[in-house]
JSON list of C-alpha atoms and ligand atoms in Angstrom, two decimals:
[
{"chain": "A", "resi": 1124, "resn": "UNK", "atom": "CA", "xyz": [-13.38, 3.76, -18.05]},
{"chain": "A", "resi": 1125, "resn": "UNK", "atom": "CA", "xyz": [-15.92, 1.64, -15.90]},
{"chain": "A", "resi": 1126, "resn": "UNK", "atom": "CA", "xyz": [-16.85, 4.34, -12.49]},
{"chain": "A", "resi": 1127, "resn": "UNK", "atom": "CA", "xyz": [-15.84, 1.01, -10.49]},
{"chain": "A", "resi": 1128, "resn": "UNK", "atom": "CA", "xyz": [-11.87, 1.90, -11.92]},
{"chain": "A", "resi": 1129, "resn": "UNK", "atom": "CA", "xyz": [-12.78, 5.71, -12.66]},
{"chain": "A", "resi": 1130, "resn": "UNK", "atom": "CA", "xyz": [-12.71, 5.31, -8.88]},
{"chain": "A", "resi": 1131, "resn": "UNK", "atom": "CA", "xyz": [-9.54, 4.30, -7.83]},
{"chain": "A", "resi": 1132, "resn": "UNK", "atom": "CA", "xyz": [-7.68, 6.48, -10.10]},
{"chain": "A", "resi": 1133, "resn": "UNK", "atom": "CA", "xyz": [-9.48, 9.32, -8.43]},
{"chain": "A", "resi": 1134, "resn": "UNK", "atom": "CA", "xyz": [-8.93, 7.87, -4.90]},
{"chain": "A", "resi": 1135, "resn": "UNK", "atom": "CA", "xyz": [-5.25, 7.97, -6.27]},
{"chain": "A", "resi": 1136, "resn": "UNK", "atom": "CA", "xyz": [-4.48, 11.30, -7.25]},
{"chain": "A", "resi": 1137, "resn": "UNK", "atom": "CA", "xyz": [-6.58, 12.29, -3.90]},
{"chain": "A", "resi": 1138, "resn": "UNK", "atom": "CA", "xyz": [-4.25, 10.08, -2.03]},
{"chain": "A", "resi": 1139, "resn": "UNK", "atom": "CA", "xyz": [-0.90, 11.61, -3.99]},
{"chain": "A", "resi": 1140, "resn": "UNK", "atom": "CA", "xyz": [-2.36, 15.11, -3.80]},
{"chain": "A", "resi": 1141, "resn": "UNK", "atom": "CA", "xyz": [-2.63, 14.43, 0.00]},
{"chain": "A", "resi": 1142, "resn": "UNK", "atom": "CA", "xyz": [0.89, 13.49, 0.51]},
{"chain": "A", "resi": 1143, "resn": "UNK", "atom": "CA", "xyz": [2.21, 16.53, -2.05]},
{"chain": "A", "resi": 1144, "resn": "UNK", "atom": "CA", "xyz": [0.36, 18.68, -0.09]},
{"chain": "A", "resi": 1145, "resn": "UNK", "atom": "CA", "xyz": [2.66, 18.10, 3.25]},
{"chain": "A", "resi": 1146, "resn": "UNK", "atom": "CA", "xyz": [5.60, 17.59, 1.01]},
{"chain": "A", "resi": 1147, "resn": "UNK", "atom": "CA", "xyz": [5.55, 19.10, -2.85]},
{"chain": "A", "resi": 1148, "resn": "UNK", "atom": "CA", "xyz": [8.83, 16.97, -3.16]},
{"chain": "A", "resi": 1149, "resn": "UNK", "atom": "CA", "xyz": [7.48, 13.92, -1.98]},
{"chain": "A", "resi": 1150, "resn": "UNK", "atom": "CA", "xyz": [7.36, 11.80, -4.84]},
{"chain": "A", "resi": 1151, "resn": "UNK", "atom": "CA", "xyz": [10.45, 13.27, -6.88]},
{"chain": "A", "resi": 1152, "resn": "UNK", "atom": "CA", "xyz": [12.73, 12.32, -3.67]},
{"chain": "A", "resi": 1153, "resn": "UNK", "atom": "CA", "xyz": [11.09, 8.88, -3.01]},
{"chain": "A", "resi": 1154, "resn": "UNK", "atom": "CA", "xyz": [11.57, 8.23, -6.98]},
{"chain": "A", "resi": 1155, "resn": "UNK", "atom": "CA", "xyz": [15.43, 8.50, -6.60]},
{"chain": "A", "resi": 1156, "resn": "UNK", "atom": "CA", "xyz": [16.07, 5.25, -4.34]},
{"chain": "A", "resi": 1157, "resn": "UNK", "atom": "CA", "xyz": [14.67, 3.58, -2.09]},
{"chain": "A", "resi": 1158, "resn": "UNK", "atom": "CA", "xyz": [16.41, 2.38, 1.54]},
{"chain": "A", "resi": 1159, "resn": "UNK", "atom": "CA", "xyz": [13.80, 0.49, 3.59]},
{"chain": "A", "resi": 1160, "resn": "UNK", "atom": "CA", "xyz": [14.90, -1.20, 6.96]},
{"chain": "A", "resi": 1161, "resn": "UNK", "atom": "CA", "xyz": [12.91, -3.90, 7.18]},
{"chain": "A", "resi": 1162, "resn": "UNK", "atom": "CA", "xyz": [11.52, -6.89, 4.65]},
{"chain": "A", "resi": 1163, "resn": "UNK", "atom": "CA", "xyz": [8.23, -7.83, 5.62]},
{"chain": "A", "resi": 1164, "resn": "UNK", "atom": "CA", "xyz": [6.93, -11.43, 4.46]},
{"chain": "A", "resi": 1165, "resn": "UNK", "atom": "CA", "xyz": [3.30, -11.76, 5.61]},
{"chain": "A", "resi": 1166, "resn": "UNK", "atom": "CA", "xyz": [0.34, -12.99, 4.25]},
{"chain": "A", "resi": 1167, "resn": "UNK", "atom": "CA", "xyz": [-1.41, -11.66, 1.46]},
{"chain": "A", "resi": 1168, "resn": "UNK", "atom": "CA", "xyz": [-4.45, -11.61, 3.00]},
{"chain": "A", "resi": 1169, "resn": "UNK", "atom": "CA", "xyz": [-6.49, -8.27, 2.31]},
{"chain": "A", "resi": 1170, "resn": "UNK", "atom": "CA", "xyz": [-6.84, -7.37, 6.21]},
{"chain": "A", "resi": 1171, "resn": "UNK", "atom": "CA", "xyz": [-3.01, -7.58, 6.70]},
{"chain": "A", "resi": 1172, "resn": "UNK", "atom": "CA", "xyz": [-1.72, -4.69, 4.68]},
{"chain": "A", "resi": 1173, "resn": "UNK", "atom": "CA", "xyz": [1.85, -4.43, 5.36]},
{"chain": "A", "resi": 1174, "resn": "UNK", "atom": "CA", "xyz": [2.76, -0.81, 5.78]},
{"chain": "A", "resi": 1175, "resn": "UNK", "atom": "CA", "xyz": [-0.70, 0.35, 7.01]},
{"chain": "A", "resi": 1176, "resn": "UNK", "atom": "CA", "xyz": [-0.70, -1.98, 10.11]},
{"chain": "A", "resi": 1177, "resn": "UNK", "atom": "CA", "xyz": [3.26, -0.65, 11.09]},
{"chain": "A", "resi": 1178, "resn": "UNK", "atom": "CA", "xyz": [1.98, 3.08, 9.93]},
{"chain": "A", "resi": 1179, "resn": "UNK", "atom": "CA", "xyz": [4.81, 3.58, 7.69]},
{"chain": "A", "resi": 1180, "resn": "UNK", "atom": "CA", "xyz": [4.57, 5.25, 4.76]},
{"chain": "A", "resi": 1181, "resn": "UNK", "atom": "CA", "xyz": [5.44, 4.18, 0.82]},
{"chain": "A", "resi": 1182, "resn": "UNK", "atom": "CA", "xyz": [9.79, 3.44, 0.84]},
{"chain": "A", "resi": 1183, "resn": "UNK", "atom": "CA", "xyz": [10.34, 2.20, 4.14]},
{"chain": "A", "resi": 1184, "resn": "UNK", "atom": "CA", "xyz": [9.15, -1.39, 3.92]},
{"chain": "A", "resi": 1185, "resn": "UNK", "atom": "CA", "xyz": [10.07, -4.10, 1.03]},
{"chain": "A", "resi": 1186, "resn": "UNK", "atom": "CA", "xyz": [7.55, -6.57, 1.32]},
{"chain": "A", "resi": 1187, "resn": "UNK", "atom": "CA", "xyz": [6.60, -10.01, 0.32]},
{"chain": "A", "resi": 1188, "resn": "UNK", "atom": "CA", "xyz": [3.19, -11.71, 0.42]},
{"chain": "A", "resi": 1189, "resn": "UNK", "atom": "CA", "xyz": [1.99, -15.05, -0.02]},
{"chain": "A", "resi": 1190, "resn": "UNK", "atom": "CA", "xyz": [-0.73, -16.97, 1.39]},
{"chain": "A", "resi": 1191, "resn": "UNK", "atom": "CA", "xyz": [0.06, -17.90, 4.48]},
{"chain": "A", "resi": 1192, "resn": "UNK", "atom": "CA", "xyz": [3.72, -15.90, 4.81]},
{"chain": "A", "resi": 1193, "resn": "UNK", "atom": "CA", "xyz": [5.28, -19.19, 4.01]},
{"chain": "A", "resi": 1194, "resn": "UNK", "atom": "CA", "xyz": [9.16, -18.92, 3.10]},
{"chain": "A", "resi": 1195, "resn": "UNK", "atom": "CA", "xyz": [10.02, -21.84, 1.36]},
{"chain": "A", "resi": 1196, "resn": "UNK", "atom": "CA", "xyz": [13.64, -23.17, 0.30]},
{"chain": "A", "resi": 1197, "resn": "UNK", "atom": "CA", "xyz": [12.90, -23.48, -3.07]},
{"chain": "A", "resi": 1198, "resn": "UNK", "atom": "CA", "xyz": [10.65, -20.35, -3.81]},
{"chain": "A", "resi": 1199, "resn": "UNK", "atom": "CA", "xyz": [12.43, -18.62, -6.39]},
{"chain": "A", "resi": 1200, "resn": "UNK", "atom": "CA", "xyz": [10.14, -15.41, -6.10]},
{"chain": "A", "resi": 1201, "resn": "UNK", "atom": "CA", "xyz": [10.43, -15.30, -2.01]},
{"chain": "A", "resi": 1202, "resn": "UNK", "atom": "CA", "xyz": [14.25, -16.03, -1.95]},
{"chain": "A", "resi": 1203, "resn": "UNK", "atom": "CA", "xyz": [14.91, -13.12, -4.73]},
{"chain": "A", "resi": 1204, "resn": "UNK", "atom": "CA", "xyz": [12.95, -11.13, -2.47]},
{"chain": "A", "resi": 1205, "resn": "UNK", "atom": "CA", "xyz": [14.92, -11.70, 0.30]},
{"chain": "A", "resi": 1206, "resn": "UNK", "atom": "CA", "xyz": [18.27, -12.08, -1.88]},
{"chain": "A", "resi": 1207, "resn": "UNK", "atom": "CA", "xyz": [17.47, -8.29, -2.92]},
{"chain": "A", "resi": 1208, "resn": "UNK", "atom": "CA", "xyz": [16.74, -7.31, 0.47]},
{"chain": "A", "resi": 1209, "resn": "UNK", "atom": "CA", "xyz": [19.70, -8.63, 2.50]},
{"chain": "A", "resi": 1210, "resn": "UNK", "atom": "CA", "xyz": [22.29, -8.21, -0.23]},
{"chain": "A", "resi": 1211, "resn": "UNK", "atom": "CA", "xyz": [21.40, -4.88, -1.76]},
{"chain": "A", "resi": 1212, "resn": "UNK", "atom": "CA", "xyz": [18.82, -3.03, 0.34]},
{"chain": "A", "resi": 1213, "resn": "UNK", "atom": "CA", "xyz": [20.94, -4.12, 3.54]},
{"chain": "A", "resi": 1214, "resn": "UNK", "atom": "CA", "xyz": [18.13, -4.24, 5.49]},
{"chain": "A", "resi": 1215, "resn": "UNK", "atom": "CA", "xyz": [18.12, -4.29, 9.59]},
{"chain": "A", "resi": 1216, "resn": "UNK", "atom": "CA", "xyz": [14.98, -6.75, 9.89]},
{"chain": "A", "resi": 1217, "resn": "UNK", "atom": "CA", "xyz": [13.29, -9.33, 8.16]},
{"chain": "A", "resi": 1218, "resn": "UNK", "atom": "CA", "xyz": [9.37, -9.72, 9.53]},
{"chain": "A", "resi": 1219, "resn": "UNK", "atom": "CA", "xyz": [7.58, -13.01, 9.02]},
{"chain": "A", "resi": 1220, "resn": "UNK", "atom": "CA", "xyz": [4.07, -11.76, 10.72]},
{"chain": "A", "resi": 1221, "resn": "UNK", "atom": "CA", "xyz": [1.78, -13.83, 10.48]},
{"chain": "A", "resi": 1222, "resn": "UNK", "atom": "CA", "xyz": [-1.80, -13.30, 11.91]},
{"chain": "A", "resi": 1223, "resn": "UNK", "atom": "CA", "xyz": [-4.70, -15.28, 14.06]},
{"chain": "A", "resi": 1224, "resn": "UNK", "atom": "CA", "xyz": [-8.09, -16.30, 12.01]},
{"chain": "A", "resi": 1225, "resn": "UNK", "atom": "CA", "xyz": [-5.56, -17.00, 8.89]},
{"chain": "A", "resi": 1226, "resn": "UNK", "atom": "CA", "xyz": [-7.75, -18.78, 6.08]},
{"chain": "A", "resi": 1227, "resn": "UNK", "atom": "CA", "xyz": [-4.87, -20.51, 4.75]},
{"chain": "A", "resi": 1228, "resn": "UNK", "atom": "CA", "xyz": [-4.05, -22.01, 8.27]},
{"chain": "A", "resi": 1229, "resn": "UNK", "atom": "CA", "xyz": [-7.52, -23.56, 8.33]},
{"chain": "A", "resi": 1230, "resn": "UNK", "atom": "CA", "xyz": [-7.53, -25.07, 5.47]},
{"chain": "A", "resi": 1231, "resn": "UNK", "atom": "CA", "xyz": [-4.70, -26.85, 5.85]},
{"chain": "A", "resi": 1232, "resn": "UNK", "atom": "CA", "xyz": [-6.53, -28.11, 8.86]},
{"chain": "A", "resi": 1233, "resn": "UNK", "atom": "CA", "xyz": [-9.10, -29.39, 6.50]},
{"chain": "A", "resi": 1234, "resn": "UNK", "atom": "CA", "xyz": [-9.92, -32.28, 4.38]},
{"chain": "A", "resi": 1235, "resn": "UNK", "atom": "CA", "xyz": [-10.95, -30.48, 1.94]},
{"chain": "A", "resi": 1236, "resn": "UNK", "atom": "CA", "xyz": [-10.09, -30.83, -1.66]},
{"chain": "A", "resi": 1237, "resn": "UNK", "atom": "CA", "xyz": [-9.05, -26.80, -2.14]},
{"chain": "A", "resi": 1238, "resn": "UNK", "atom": "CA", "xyz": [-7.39, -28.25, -6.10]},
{"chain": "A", "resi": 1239, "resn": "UNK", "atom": "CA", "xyz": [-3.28, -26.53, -6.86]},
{"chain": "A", "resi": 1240, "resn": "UNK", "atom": "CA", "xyz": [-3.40, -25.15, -3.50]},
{"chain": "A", "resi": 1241, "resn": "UNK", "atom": "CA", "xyz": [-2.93, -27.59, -1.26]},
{"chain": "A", "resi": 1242, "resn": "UNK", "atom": "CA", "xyz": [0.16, -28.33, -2.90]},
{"chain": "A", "resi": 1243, "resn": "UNK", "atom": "CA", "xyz": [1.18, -24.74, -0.66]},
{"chain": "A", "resi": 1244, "resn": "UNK", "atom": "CA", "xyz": [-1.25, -25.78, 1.84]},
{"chain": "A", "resi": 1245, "resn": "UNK", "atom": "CA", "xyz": [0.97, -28.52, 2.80]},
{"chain": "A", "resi": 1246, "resn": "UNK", "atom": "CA", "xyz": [3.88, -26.77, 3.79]},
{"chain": "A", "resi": 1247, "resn": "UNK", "atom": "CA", "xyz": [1.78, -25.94, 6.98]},
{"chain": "A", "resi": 1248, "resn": "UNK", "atom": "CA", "xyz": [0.58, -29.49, 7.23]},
{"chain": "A", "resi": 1249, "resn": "UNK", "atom": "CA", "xyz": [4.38, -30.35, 7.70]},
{"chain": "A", "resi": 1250, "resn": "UNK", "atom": "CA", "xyz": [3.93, -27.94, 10.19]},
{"chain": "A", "resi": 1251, "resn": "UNK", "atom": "CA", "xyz": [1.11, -29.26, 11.96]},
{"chain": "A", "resi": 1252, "resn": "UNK", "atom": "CA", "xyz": [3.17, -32.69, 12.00]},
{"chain": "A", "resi": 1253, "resn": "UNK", "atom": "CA", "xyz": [6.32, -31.51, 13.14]},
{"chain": "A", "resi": 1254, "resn": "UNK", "atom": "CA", "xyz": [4.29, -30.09, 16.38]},
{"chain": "A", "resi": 1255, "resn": "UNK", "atom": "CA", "xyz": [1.77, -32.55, 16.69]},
{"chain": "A", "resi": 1256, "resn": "UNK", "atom": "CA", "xyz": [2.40, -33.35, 20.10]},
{"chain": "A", "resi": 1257, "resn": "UNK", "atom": "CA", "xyz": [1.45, -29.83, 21.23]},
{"chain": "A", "resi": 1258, "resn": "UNK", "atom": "CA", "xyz": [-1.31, -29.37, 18.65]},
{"chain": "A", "resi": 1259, "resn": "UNK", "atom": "CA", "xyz": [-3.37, -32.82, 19.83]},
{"chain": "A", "resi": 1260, "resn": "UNK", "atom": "CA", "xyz": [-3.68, -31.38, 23.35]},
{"chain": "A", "resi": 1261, "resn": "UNK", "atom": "CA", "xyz": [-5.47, -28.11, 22.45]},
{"chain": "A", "resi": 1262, "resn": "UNK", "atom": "CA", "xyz": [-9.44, -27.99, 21.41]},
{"chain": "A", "resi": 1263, "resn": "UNK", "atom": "CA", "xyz": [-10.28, -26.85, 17.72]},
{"chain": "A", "resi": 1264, "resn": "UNK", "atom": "CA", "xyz": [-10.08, -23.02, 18.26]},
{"chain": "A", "resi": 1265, "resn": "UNK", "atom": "CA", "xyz": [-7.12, -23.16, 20.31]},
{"chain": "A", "resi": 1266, "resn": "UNK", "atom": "CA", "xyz": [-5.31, -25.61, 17.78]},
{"chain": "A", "resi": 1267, "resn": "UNK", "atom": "CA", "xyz": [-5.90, -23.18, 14.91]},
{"chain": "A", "resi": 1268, "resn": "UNK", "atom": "CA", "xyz": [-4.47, -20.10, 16.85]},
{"chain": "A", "resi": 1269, "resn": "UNK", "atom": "CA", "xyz": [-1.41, -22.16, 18.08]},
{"chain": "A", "resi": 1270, "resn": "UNK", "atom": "CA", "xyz": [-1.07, -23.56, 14.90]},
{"chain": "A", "resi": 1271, "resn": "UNK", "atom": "CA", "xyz": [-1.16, -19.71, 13.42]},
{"chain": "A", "resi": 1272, "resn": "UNK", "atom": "CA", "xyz": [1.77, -18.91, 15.71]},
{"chain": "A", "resi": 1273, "resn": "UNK", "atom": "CA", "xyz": [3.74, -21.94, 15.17]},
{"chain": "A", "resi": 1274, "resn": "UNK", "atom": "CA", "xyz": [3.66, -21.25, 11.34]},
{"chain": "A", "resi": 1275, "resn": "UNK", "atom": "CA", "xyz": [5.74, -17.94, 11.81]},
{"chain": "A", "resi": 1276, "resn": "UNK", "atom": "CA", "xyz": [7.98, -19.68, 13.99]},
{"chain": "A", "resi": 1277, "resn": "UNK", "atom": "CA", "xyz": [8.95, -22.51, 11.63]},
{"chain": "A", "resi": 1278, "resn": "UNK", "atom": "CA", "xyz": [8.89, -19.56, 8.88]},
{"chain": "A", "resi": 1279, "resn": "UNK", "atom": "CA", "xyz": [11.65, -17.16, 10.95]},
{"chain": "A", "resi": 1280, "resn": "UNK", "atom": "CA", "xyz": [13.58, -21.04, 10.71]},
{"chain": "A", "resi": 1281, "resn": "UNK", "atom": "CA", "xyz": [13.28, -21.31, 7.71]},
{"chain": "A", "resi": 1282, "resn": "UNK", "atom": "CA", "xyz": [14.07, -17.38, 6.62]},
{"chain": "A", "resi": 1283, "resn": "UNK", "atom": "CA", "xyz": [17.76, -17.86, 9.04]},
{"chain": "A", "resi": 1284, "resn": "UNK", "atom": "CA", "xyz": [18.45, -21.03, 7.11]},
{"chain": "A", "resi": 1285, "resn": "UNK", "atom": "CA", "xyz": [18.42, -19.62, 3.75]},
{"chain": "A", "resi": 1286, "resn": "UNK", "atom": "CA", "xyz": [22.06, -19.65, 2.52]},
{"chain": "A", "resi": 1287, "resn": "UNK", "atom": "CA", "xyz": [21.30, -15.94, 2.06]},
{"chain": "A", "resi": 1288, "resn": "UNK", "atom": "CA", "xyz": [21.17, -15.32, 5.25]},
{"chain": "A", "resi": 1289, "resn": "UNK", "atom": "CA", "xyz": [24.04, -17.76, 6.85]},
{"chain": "A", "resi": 1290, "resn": "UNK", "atom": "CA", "xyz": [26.25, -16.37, 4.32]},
{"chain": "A", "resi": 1291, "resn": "UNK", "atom": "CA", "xyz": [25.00, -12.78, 5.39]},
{"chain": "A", "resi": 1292, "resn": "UNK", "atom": "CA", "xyz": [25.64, -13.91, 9.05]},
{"chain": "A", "resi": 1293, "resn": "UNK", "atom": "CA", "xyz": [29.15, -15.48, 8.70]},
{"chain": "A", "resi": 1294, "resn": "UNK", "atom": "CA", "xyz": [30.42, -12.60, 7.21]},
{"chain": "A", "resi": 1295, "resn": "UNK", "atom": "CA", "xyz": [28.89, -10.22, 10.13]},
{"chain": "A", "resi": 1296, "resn": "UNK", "atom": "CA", "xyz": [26.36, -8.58, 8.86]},
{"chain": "A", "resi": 1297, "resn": "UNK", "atom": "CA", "xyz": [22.42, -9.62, 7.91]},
{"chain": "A", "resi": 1298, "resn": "UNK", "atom": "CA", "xyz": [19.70, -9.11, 9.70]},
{"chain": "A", "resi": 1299, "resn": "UNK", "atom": "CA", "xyz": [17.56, -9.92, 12.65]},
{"chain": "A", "resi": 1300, "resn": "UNK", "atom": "CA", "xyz": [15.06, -11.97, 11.61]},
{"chain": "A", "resi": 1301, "resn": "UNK", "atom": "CA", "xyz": [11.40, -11.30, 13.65]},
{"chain": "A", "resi": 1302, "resn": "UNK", "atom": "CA", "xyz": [8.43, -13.48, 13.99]},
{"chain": "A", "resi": 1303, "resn": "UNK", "atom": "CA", "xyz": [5.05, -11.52, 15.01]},
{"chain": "A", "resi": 1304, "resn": "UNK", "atom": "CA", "xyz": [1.44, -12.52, 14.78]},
{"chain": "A", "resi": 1305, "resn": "UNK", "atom": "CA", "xyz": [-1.29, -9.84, 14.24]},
{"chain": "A", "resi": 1306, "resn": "UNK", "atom": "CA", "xyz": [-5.01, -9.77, 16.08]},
{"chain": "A", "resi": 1307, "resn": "UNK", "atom": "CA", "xyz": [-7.37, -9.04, 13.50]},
{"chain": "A", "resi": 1308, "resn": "UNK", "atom": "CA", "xyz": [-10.13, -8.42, 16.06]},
{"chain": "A", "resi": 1309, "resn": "UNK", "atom": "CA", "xyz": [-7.96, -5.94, 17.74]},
{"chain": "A", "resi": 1310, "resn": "UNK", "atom": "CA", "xyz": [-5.51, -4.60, 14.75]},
{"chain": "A", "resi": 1311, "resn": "UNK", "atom": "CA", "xyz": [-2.20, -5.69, 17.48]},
{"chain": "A", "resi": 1312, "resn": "UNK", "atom": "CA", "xyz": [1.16, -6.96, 16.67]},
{"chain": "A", "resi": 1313, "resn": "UNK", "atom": "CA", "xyz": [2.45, -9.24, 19.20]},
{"chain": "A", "resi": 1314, "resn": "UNK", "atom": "CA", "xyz": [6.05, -10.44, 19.08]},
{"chain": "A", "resi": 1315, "resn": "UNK", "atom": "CA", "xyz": [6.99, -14.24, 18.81]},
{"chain": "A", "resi": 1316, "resn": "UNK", "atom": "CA", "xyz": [10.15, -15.34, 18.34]},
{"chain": "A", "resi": 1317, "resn": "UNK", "atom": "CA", "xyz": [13.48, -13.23, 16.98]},
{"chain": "A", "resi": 1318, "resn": "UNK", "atom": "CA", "xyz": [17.10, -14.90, 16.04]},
{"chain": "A", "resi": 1319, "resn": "UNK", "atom": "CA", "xyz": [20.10, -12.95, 15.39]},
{"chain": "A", "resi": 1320, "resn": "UNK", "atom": "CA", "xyz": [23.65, -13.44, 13.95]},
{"chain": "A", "resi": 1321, "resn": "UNK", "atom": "CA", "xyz": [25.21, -15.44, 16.40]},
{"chain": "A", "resi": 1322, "resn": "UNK", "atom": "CA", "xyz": [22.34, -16.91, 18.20]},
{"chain": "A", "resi": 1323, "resn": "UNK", "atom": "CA", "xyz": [22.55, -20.76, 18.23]},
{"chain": "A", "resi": 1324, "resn": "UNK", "atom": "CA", "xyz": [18.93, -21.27, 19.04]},
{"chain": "A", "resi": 1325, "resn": "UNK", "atom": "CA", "xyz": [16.02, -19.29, 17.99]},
{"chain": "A", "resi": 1326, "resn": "UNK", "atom": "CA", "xyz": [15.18, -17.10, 20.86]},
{"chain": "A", "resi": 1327, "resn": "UNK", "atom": "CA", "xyz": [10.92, -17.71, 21.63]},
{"chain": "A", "resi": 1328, "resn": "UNK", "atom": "CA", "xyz": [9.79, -15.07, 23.21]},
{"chain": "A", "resi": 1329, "resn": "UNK", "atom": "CA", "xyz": [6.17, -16.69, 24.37]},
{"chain": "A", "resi": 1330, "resn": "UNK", "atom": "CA", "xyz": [5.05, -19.92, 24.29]},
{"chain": "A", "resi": 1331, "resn": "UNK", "atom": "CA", "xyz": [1.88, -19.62, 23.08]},
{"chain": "A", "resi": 1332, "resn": "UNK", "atom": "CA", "xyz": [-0.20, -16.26, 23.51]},
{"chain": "A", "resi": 1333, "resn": "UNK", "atom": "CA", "xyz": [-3.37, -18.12, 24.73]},
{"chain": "A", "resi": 1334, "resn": "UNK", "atom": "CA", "xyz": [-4.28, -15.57, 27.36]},
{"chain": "A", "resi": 1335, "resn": "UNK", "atom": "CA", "xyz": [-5.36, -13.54, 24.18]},
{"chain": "A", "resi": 1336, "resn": "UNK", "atom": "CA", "xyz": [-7.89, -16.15, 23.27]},
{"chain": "A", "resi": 1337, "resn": "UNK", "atom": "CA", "xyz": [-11.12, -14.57, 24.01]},
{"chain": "A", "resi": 1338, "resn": "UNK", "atom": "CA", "xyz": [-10.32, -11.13, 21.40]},
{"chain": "A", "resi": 1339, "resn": "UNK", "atom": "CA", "xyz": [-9.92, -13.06, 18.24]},
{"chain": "A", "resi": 1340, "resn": "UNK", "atom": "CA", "xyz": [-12.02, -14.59, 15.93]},
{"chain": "B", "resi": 1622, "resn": "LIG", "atom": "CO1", "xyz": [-3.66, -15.48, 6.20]}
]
């Protein structure tokens, strides 16, 4: 085995030795079912890591990545996820976070030719139209940042529009579905937007977070 794997097998059994000794039944309960509360769809970017940045441990979050935490309608991968995790799981929350200095975010704001991916990339670009107004009126840094935060937004849409979740709705149950954004030059959640079963409008919760500017890359 190359040391570079030899490696992270050790780090494993460190990391499962760790956790057996707190708990010897740790694993052997876990490996019966799982019930997590929450779905978290964020971006697979490596500085994002799901259940590290909430500090919970392995079975209490389901999680989808993507670049960019992008839920689109016709996403066969994301909407089993979610399928899975609203009909089955029964979970309480669904997550979109996405987070400032997002790579995928600036390239949409690029001309760039970045090949196959800015076939995803331009899911944000409708993004970037649909908001335009707002978006013209901030200077480059700003524009990214807002346009970071807007992307979750039009994701939590897009999330309480899936027929998984109206149907979940109408028959009173599903779940809240969040919107956060996370500071990767201070390791913070902040909260963005939430809608629930019965809310007509997607509640905002800020605006636009711009008083955080100066912390973030
Ligand atoms: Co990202």
């Amino acid at each position: 085995m190359l040391p570079e794997v030899k490696r992270l097998f050790d780090r494993n059994r460190m990391w499962a030795e760790r956790l057996k000794e707190i708990n010897p039944d740790y694993f052997s309960n876990l490996a019966q079912q799982q019930s997590p509360e929450i779905l978290w769809i964020g971006c697979a970017d490596s500085r994002v890591p799901a259940n590290q940045i909430i500090d919970l441990p392995p079975g209490e979050v389901f999680v989808h990545r993507n670049i960019a935490n992008i839920v689109v309608h016709s996403d066969l991968n994301c909407l089993s996820v979610l399928q899975y995790a609203v009909e089955v799981l029964q979970v309480g929350w669904v997550i979109v976070c996405g987070h400032y200095g997002c790579g995928g975010v600036r390239a949409s704001m690029m001309d760039d030719d970045n090949g196959l991916i800015d076939n995803w990339l331009n899911h944000i670009r409708n993004v970037q139209r649909l908001h335009s107004a707002e978006l013209e009126l901030l200077d480059d840094h700003r524009r990214e940042r807002r346009l970071c935060e807007l992307n979750v937004i039009e994701q939590v849409r897009n999330v309480a529009e899936t027929t998984i979740v109206r149907d979940a709705w109408k028959a009173g149950a599903g779940p809240e579905v969040h919107g956060w954004i996370y500071g990767l030059g201070d390791g913070l959640l902040r909260q963005l937007c939430v809608q629930k079963r019965g809310d007509g409008e997607l509640n905002v919760l800020r605006k636009s977070l711009e008083e955080d500017c100066d912390v973030h890359p």
